[in-house]
Amino acid sequence: MTRLRRDPRTERAAARTSGAERPRYDLALKAAPSRRPRRDPRAEAAAQRVPAAARLRLDRSQFGAATVVATHVPERQTDKASPKPIIVENPDFLVLVVPDMAGGRLGEHDRQLFGAARELAGKTGATLALVGASSADLGPAGADRVAVVARDPDAYDPDARAAEVVAAMRALDPKHVLFPESADGGDLARRVSVLTGEPLFTEAEQVSASALGRPARCRKVEQRSVPTRLISVAADSVASYSGAPREARNEQVDLASGPAKTAGAIVSATRIPADPATVPLALADFVVSAGNGVTDLDMFRQVVAALGATPGASRVLCDAGLMPRAAQVGASGTVLGASCYFALGIAGAPQHLQGVADCEHIVAVNTDLHAAMIARAGLGIIQDAQLVMPAILEELERERRETGT
Amino acid sequence: MTAAFAALAFLMTGLATAQTLRRAALWRLGAAAPVDWVSGLAKLPKRYLVDVHHVVARDPYASRMHAIVAGGLLAATMLAGFAILPPLAGSRFYWSVVALAFAMTLAGSLLVGARRYPKTPKRLSKGGFQRLPFLLLAYAAGGTAAALSIALSGPENPVLLVALLVAAGGGLGLAYEVKDGPMRHAVAGALHLIAHPRQKRFEQGRPDAALLPLDLDAPKLGAELPADFTWNRLLGFDACVQCGRCETACPAFAAGQPLNPKRLIQDLVGALAPDGPTYQGSPYPNARPVAGEAGPLFKVIGPDAKIHPDTLWSCTTCRACVEECPMMIEHVDAIISLRRHQTLELSAPPQKSFETLANLREADEPGARPLTARGDFAAGIELPVISKRGEADVLLWLGDGAYDMRYGRTLRALIKLFHEAGVDFAVLGEEERDTGDLARRLGDEATYQGLAKANIETLQKYRFNRIVTSDPHALHALRNEYRAFGGDFEVVHHTAFLLELIDAGKLPTGKLDAGTVTYHDPCYLGRYNGETEAPRKVLDRIGLSRVEMARHGRRSMCCGGGGGAPIADIPGDARIPDLRMAQAAETGAEMVAVACPTCTAMLEGVTGRTAEIRDVAELVLMAVETGRADEPRRAAA
Amino acid sequence: MRIAVLLSAGRHPVSGKPTLPRTEAQAIRMAAGLGAATGLHVGPDAFPAEAALGHGLDYAAHIACAAGSDPVGPLAARIVSDAPDIVLAGRRGQGGDETGLVPYAVAARLGVPIVPDAVAMRPATDGLVEIDQALPKGVLRRLVVRTPVVVTVHPAAPPPLPFAFGKARRGSIERIAAAPTDLAAGAPPPEERPYRKRPKMMRAAGGSAADRLKAVTGEATAGGAKVLDHQTPEDAAKEVLAFLRRVGVLAPASAAGPGRRPAASEDASRHATS
């Protein structure tokens, strides 16, 4: 495992912002390359690689090429090594993958599902993703083929979805069919199992080409079996696919199926969005949180309501009794699953950051440029939260006036 | 006319008896209870003069007032009754004695009045009690005047008739008040002392606080209706004189939680007899609204009934109210009875306790932590397990404080002291289950009995002389409450055991120079078991300068951690431990010594406290270590 | 409305004592709000039926059968004869293979629909029932379904009522001996070994302690961060709102209400100001 070398002094000097009386540093800026040459073994190995060999071969005499690299943190490795997708032209067998793709995007669990599928497919098999809408992520995630089934994303007809999968199984005869053991995926897997009469290996925690493993009887025993046809894969148990991107070739599949036996039983289905004011913090999608930098909690509540968010707080405010304990964000409070987190006047203790680790987007307003929360944020604003809150209310009010009337 | 005076006395007695019988018809709705009338009656004077007086005397004014007015009233009425005998009726000396007795009553009545007028103290109820001084005054003044007039100018005088009429007004008023008014406390109180449901509390010289086991095969579990209480408990509720001592002692009341023991007892009285006078004392703080429907056969607890469930679950079972009650009412027993019905029959314990109760039932441990992990706190210290040895002199009961990081420190200190003193001890290890105390206080008697029986069976497998525990709740369960299930163990609290070791010279302690310390009595040690001295002696032995909080010993205030109250977590205005730490701060002590895992956790959780919280065992270990450090220096000198 | 609650023989994860699985106890609470509920357990041990009484059922049937045999047949037979409107089950039965397939198999055997992950149910007009289904992030899906229907209960449903000894004592259990069934129809029993706990996959594991901390706190994912200093509060507010709109948690300014979910947030602001 390669650790990139850094020169903290230079980085710090480069990050210094001019014009402030006290030294202030903008650590979000990427440090400039240091003067000291560093070796990059990966780049060296890449340069030593003998082209056109079936197996990886390195020419050790090719020494020195591309040895000196910039020391700033490179972009993600996957972005660099994108060029040639791996193509499986004539697969021996297919592994059908039915990801959840909530909101049309691949979730972490879906990626792990592809990891499991690649494990089962090996070199000679191909993975085929059965999805509602194609996504550019499917190839890098490990899909060799993609079959798109046009469906209304808002409709709720699980039996029809199960029938689709069964039809795809009939048309493609995959060796394995993989579902995520999630709310939707688990439900679909069981419907398919009942519909086809084939046993389902649920909640697989170990997946390899030779064996599957799952807990049973209150986690007292572990059941093992050779890979069955229908498998549902537990979350966070199997590594996601990390190899070179796959081809993700579009495949046309004929999914004609008859109406389900229980068609028409579901008379209506309506989605009821979560009420941000009352939804439990762990389930909230957008959390606005107050820390020590917020003194006017009434105004904070107004901001939360105006943004249509769920209120949260740091431990300090909850300990002081200013916010209810249920609102505490962090390792000892609630670990959020929100997609966006807006931190007002929160410095960001490690325990607090653990609570927001899964949040995709973070906005932080804090007076301290070096606060950990600012470092973690996608948008960090160095300003007094007490001043920004009325400004937000003002801005929203102005927008409302302009558009409303 | 002298005969009329005597007749008044008889009329009063007759009216009072009639009123008592009317009231007794209500008590008879209660469940049956065996009462030994003869022995109770024989013991009444002692119980009244010793046990009741001991409590009443804590308020010297009330004590004097009551002695004078009650003594005078009884003496005067009884003496006046003797006027039916002709030789006495003609004796001027006799009448001057009667006049003296009435005069004493008069003085007492003035004291009674002075207590309520011009301003009635907050803890006293108003209503009928505000009338009482006037009735007493009328009876006493009229009686004095009448008797005096006879003594001075013979049976035929103009004052007598008027005076007798005034006395009759007051006296018959008092007798009438026996059913629903303030005078009920006198009759019900005396009967309650005779037929008290806990006869042992007057006899064994130490508190009788063990909850009575519930028969799990009974047709109904716990008390749902007023009529589900035994009749002598209903009688006990009627004995309440609404003096409000309980409410000043109650920690939940002080913290603004919706509990007031006085109001609770009056609500139980009102639930039995809904047509009685309305309660006019201080309410439940932040009282939850209730519809207030009541009747002997209507449920007591519920938003539609008399008492809101939040009131029931605010209680910390600290027994401060019982300790302070001059009428010997058993508030905690009543609360537990009501809780038992809520939990066992209605699945209605407080929402936040659902998980704890499930854990106790399913994992023998309130936090569902593995029993094998109980000894984990002692990593690195030798902790012998009894199953490997079969016997030991001392069995150390760890309790669930062992799972707590903070309390683990105390237990480690205790175990180090045991090793230091060469105590032959062992623990049960993974065979130790929770004592079930928490389940029992939350009303889940079924789970409690299961745990108790399992623990007793385990304990009876091994040979040991006594059990030492640092948890007063476990101590109380093992020592007092397991007896009903066949577990008879000698149980010693660690403070008493440490005192024994120090006094036997097995623990050479140095003198600690750690500033002043104040000791917080755990309810389950002080009030429940009467042990207040040993921990104080230990602190004195190790050279700490000790100051006392205003409330200490058996009258100490609870930390808020008992009876499942922290789990029920009924919101109030303040937190009980904050109040207690403020009391500790008043003493100026730099350290608060505790002797209970719950107290440690509750008091240590107070934010912004200035005093440190240390268990007595930790302090002793510090003293032993100081002593060891001083040793070479002394040897050199 | 008549409800049957399927019961399974769970075990406590720490103590190993027999317990009723939580979602099944939740199902009992949900059933109690709908109508007359009976419990149904197929297995060698009557414990789950007894526990279910304590959690609020008045009546439960225990169909005795050998350990390891397939419960679907006896269950379906019993349900057909009882003909309840709703069959409630936990999210996943415990004590057996724990595949969570039983409710699906029962539904298929009965030819009725199955609705997973219910958190609330209300009877609607003739033969219909309204079911709130839990979706991620606190979102609900309200379904109106024709009975009979099989419903599984989501852990986010109202917490179960605690076990009450008195209720358990009063309820009655009907004990039925099942006709011997085919042992675990079809597939041979899989190979079993004692369970070994494995560490969960860390989502972005790194080499050093610092990397791991970053992975835990999510710092590693903050790419392309933008830090703005020396801004007026007004500019800062504009930046924040623009960012929130870009990531899609705030409705664009042209939309009717202030928030993304107009009705809900107006409601909330009313609460906040009153």
Tab-separated table of N, CA, C and O in Angstrom, chain B residues 221 343-348 361-362, chain C residues 3 5-8 19-21 24-29 31-32 36-41 45-62 78 160-175:
chain	number	residue	atom	x	y	z
B	221	LEU	N	-53.668	-8.945	39.515
B	221	LEU	CA	-52.324	-8.599	39.974
B	221	LEU	C	-52.239	-7.099	40.216
B	221	LEU	O	-52.517	-6.309	39.325
B	343	THR	N	-48.140	-2.574	35.032
B	343	THR	CA	-47.149	-3.336	34.272
B	343	THR	C	-47.611	-4.766	33.997
B	343	THR	O	-47.494	-5.248	32.878
B	344	LEU	N	-48.132	-5.417	35.022
B	344	LEU	CA	-48.419	-6.839	34.863
B	344	LEU	C	-49.719	-7.095	34.112
B	344	LEU	O	-49.852	-8.098	33.418
B	345	GLU	N	-50.680	-6.201	34.283
B	345	GLU	CA	-51.988	-6.470	33.669
B	345	GLU	C	-52.218	-5.629	32.423
B	345	GLU	O	-52.916	-6.041	31.515
B	346	LEU	N	-51.683	-4.426	32.401
B	346	LEU	CA	-52.047	-3.513	31.319
B	346	LEU	C	-50.921	-3.257	30.325
B	346	LEU	O	-51.088	-2.488	29.382
B	347	SER	N	-49.750	-3.869	30.507
B	347	SER	CA	-48.598	-3.584	29.633
B	347	SER	C	-48.327	-2.094	29.581
B	347	SER	O	-47.981	-1.579	28.534
B	348	ALA	N	-48.524	-1.385	30.684
B	348	ALA	CA	-48.415	0.068	30.609
B	348	ALA	C	-47.353	0.653	31.529
B	348	ALA	O	-47.600	1.641	32.196
B	361	ARG	N	-36.041	-9.401	31.427
B	361	ARG	CA	-36.765	-10.655	31.293
B	361	ARG	C	-36.005	-11.634	30.398
B	361	ARG	O	-35.941	-12.827	30.675
B	362	GLU	N	-35.412	-11.083	29.350
B	362	GLU	CA	-34.846	-11.971	28.333
B	362	GLU	C	-33.344	-12.174	28.475
B	362	GLU	O	-32.795	-13.133	27.958
C	3	ILE	N	-57.579	-10.912	12.125
C	3	ILE	CA	-56.158	-10.879	11.798
C	3	ILE	C	-55.485	-12.125	12.355
C	3	ILE	O	-55.786	-12.557	13.475
C	5	VAL	N	-51.639	-13.486	13.245
C	5	VAL	CA	-50.254	-13.043	13.373
C	5	VAL	C	-49.359	-14.279	13.381
C	5	VAL	O	-49.554	-15.183	14.195
C	6	LEU	N	-48.413	-14.315	12.456
C	6	LEU	CA	-47.502	-15.453	12.409
C	6	LEU	C	-46.391	-15.245	13.433
C	6	LEU	O	-45.811	-14.163	13.524
C	7	LEU	N	-46.115	-16.277	14.210
C	7	LEU	CA	-45.147	-16.165	15.294
C	7	LEU	C	-44.003	-17.128	15.057
C	7	LEU	O	-44.203	-18.229	14.552
C	8	SER	N	-42.810	-16.698	15.425
C	8	SER	CA	-41.667	-17.588	15.259
C	8	SER	C	-40.875	-17.646	16.554
C	8	SER	O	-41.025	-16.820	17.435
C	19	THR	N	-37.131	-15.738	22.893
C	19	THR	CA	-37.884	-14.485	22.909
C	19	THR	C	-38.730	-14.419	21.650
C	19	THR	O	-38.441	-15.089	20.662
C	20	LEU	N	-39.741	-13.598	21.717
C	20	LEU	CA	-40.523	-13.348	20.518
C	20	LEU	C	-39.805	-12.268	19.722
C	20	LEU	O	-39.452	-11.241	20.279
C	21	PRO	N	-39.558	-12.461	18.422
C	21	PRO	CA	-38.874	-11.425	17.653
C	21	PRO	C	-39.630	-10.096	17.752
C	21	PRO	O	-40.860	-10.069	17.789
C	24	GLU	N	-42.448	-9.151	15.401
C	24	GLU	CA	-43.684	-9.907	15.602
C	24	GLU	C	-44.492	-9.327	16.766
C	24	GLU	O	-45.720	-9.255	16.716
C	25	ALA	N	-43.758	-8.889	17.809
C	25	ALA	CA	-44.453	-8.223	18.915
C	25	ALA	C	-45.069	-6.918	18.415
C	25	ALA	O	-46.162	-6.533	18.827
C	26	GLN	N	-44.367	-6.249	17.499
C	26	GLN	CA	-44.931	-5.034	16.907
C	26	GLN	C	-46.168	-5.371	16.087
C	26	GLN	O	-47.149	-4.626	16.090
C	27	ALA	N	-46.104	-6.503	15.390
C	27	ALA	CA	-47.254	-6.935	14.592
C	27	ALA	C	-48.462	-7.157	15.492
C	27	ALA	O	-49.590	-6.815	15.130
C	28	ILE	N	-48.214	-7.698	16.684
C	28	ILE	CA	-49.323	-7.939	17.612
C	28	ILE	C	-49.958	-6.623	18.010
C	28	ILE	O	-51.177	-6.475	18.041
C	29	ARG	N	-49.110	-5.627	18.295
C	29	ARG	CA	-49.648	-4.325	18.679
C	29	ARG	C	-50.463	-3.733	17.529
C	29	ARG	O	-51.534	-3.162	17.727
C	31	ALA	N	-51.937	-5.375	15.176
C	31	ALA	CA	-53.159	-6.163	14.992
C	31	ALA	C	-54.212	-5.762	16.011
C	31	ALA	O	-55.400	-5.683	15.693
C	32	ALA	N	-53.750	-5.463	17.245
C	32	ALA	CA	-54.709	-5.131	18.303
C	32	ALA	C	-55.515	-3.884	17.943
C	32	ALA	O	-56.660	-3.749	18.350
C	36	ALA	N	-59.958	-8.398	15.917
C	36	ALA	CA	-59.681	-9.608	16.686
C	36	ALA	C	-58.480	-10.335	16.081
C	36	ALA	O	-58.480	-10.677	14.907
C	37	ALA	N	-57.449	-10.520	16.893
C	37	ALA	CA	-56.231	-11.132	16.382
C	37	ALA	C	-55.966	-12.465	17.056
C	37	ALA	O	-56.188	-12.625	18.250
C	38	THR	N	-55.499	-13.404	16.271
C	38	THR	CA	-55.047	-14.668	16.844
C	38	THR	C	-53.619	-14.911	16.392
C	38	THR	O	-53.206	-14.462	15.325
C	39	GLY	N	-52.872	-15.620	17.235
C	39	GLY	CA	-51.495	-15.933	16.895
C	39	GLY	C	-51.413	-17.326	16.286
C	39	GLY	O	-52.266	-18.176	16.536
C	40	LEU	N	-50.403	-17.522	15.486
C	40	LEU	CA	-50.215	-18.823	14.843
C	40	LEU	C	-48.742	-19.184	14.896
C	40	LEU	O	-47.905	-18.415	14.406
C	41	HIS	N	-48.437	-20.304	15.508
C	41	HIS	CA	-47.033	-20.720	15.500
C	41	HIS	C	-46.944	-22.186	15.113
C	41	HIS	O	-47.680	-23.022	15.626
C	45	ASP	N	-41.958	-26.053	19.781
C	45	ASP	CA	-42.049	-25.475	21.116
C	45	ASP	C	-43.191	-24.464	21.169
C	45	ASP	O	-43.360	-23.664	20.263
C	46	ALA	N	-43.970	-24.468	22.262
C	46	ALA	CA	-45.117	-23.564	22.360
C	46	ALA	C	-44.722	-22.179	22.833
C	46	ALA	O	-45.555	-21.287	22.910
C	47	PHE	N	-43.430	-21.989	23.146
C	47	PHE	CA	-43.040	-20.719	23.756
C	47	PHE	C	-43.530	-19.472	23.005
C	47	PHE	O	-44.078	-18.560	23.622
C	48	PRO	N	-43.338	-19.387	21.675
C	48	PRO	CA	-43.739	-18.141	21.002
C	48	PRO	C	-45.205	-17.818	21.196
C	48	PRO	O	-45.575	-16.654	21.363
C	49	ALA	N	-46.038	-18.829	21.214
C	49	ALA	CA	-47.468	-18.584	21.418
C	49	ALA	C	-47.708	-18.021	22.806
C	49	ALA	O	-48.461	-17.069	22.983
C	50	GLU	N	-47.003	-18.567	23.807
C	50	GLU	CA	-47.165	-18.060	25.171
C	50	GLU	C	-46.690	-16.623	25.269
C	50	GLU	O	-47.349	-15.770	25.881
C	51	ALA	N	-45.544	-16.335	24.674
C	51	ALA	CA	-45.017	-14.971	24.735
C	51	ALA	C	-45.964	-13.999	24.044
C	51	ALA	O	-46.163	-12.883	24.507
C	52	ALA	N	-46.555	-14.452	22.935
C	52	ALA	CA	-47.443	-13.567	22.179
C	52	ALA	C	-48.649	-13.170	23.016
C	52	ALA	O	-49.131	-12.040	22.913
C	53	LEU	N	-49.111	-14.067	23.860
C	53	LEU	CA	-50.240	-13.706	24.739
C	53	LEU	C	-49.833	-12.556	25.658
C	53	LEU	O	-50.583	-11.614	25.847
C	54	GLY	N	-48.617	-12.636	26.194
C	54	GLY	CA	-48.138	-11.583	27.079
C	54	GLY	C	-47.998	-10.249	26.380
C	54	GLY	O	-48.091	-9.204	26.999
C	55	HIS	N	-47.751	-10.306	25.074
C	55	HIS	CA	-47.609	-9.051	24.326
C	55	HIS	C	-48.953	-8.524	23.838
C	55	HIS	O	-48.986	-7.515	23.150
C	56	GLY	N	-50.018	-9.221	24.133
C	56	GLY	CA	-51.305	-8.612	23.859
C	56	GLY	C	-52.318	-9.451	23.112
C	56	GLY	O	-53.420	-8.995	22.877
C	57	LEU	N	-51.985	-10.681	22.709
C	57	LEU	CA	-52.998	-11.509	22.050
C	57	LEU	C	-53.850	-12.201	23.106
C	57	LEU	O	-53.384	-12.499	24.200
C	58	ASP	N	-55.102	-12.452	22.760
C	58	ASP	CA	-55.953	-13.193	23.691
C	58	ASP	C	-55.902	-14.685	23.411
C	58	ASP	O	-56.214	-15.504	24.258
C	59	TYR	N	-55.503	-14.986	22.196
C	59	TYR	CA	-55.652	-16.371	21.758
C	59	TYR	C	-54.557	-16.690	20.759
C	59	TYR	O	-54.245	-15.878	19.886
C	60	ALA	N	-53.957	-17.854	20.903
C	60	ALA	CA	-52.939	-18.251	19.936
C	60	ALA	C	-53.036	-19.748	19.717
C	60	ALA	O	-53.416	-20.500	20.606
C	61	ALA	N	-52.704	-20.145	18.515
C	61	ALA	CA	-52.710	-21.573	18.199
C	61	ALA	C	-51.279	-22.035	17.993
C	61	ALA	O	-50.491	-21.364	17.317
C	62	HIS	N	-50.954	-23.138	18.619
C	62	HIS	CA	-49.622	-23.708	18.427
C	62	HIS	C	-49.768	-25.032	17.699
C	62	HIS	O	-50.373	-25.983	18.203
C	78	ARG	N	-54.078	-23.850	8.009
C	78	ARG	CA	-54.783	-23.226	9.126
C	78	ARG	C	-55.397	-21.889	8.687
C	78	ARG	O	-56.529	-21.564	9.043
C	160	PRO	N	-43.250	-2.417	20.323
C	160	PRO	CA	-44.188	-3.405	20.860
C	160	PRO	C	-44.559	-3.071	22.294
C	160	PRO	O	-43.788	-2.438	23.009
C	161	LEU	N	-45.752	-3.496	22.682
C	161	LEU	CA	-46.114	-3.373	24.087
C	161	LEU	C	-45.255	-4.339	24.884
C	161	LEU	O	-44.931	-5.420	24.407
C	162	PRO	N	-44.870	-3.947	26.095
C	162	PRO	CA	-44.044	-4.862	26.869
C	162	PRO	C	-44.834	-6.097	27.287
C	162	PRO	O	-46.058	-6.071	27.340
C	163	PHE	N	-44.092	-7.131	27.550
C	163	PHE	CA	-44.692	-8.390	27.993
C	163	PHE	C	-45.397	-8.165	29.324
C	163	PHE	O	-44.828	-7.602	30.243
C	164	ALA	N	-46.658	-8.564	29.411
C	164	ALA	CA	-47.389	-8.430	30.670
C	164	ALA	C	-47.743	-9.817	31.166
C	164	ALA	O	-48.450	-10.572	30.500
C	165	PHE	N	-47.238	-10.128	32.350
C	165	PHE	CA	-47.433	-11.462	32.907
C	165	PHE	C	-48.919	-11.788	33.046
C	165	PHE	O	-49.360	-12.896	32.744
C	166	GLY	N	-49.678	-10.795	33.495
C	166	GLY	CA	-51.109	-11.022	33.713
C	166	GLY	C	-51.823	-11.411	32.429
C	166	GLY	O	-52.675	-12.296	32.417
C	167	LYS	N	-51.445	-10.744	31.330
C	167	LYS	CA	-52.095	-11.053	30.055
C	167	LYS	C	-51.708	-12.452	29.587
C	167	LYS	O	-52.540	-13.201	29.073
C	168	ALA	N	-50.430	-12.764	29.758
C	168	ALA	CA	-49.961	-14.083	29.324
C	168	ALA	C	-50.710	-15.170	30.079
C	168	ALA	O	-50.990	-16.243	29.545
C	169	ARG	N	-51.043	-14.876	31.330
C	169	ARG	CA	-51.704	-15.853	32.183
C	169	ARG	C	-53.146	-16.060	31.744
C	169	ARG	O	-53.693	-17.132	31.846
C	170	ARG	N	-53.765	-14.978	31.270
C	170	ARG	CA	-55.188	-15.055	30.966
C	170	ARG	C	-55.491	-15.612	29.581
C	170	ARG	O	-56.532	-16.210	29.370
C	171	GLY	N	-54.600	-15.346	28.620
C	171	GLY	CA	-54.880	-15.783	27.256
C	171	GLY	C	-54.912	-17.297	27.147
C	171	GLY	O	-54.486	-18.006	28.048
C	172	SER	N	-55.445	-17.787	26.035
C	172	SER	CA	-55.501	-19.246	25.899
C	172	SER	C	-54.760	-19.689	24.639
C	172	SER	O	-54.677	-18.979	23.652
C	173	ILE	N	-54.216	-20.882	24.748
C	173	ILE	CA	-53.455	-21.460	23.638
C	173	ILE	C	-54.142	-22.736	23.190
C	173	ILE	O	-54.467	-23.595	24.011
C	174	GLU	N	-54.359	-22.822	21.906
C	174	GLU	CA	-54.917	-24.059	21.364
C	174	GLU	C	-53.750	-24.879	20.818
C	174	GLU	O	-52.937	-24.383	20.044
C	175	ARG	N	-53.651	-26.103	21.277
C	175	ARG	CA	-52.539	-26.930	20.833
C	175	ARG	C	-53.038	-27.930	19.797
C	175	ARG	O	-53.984	-28.672	20.038
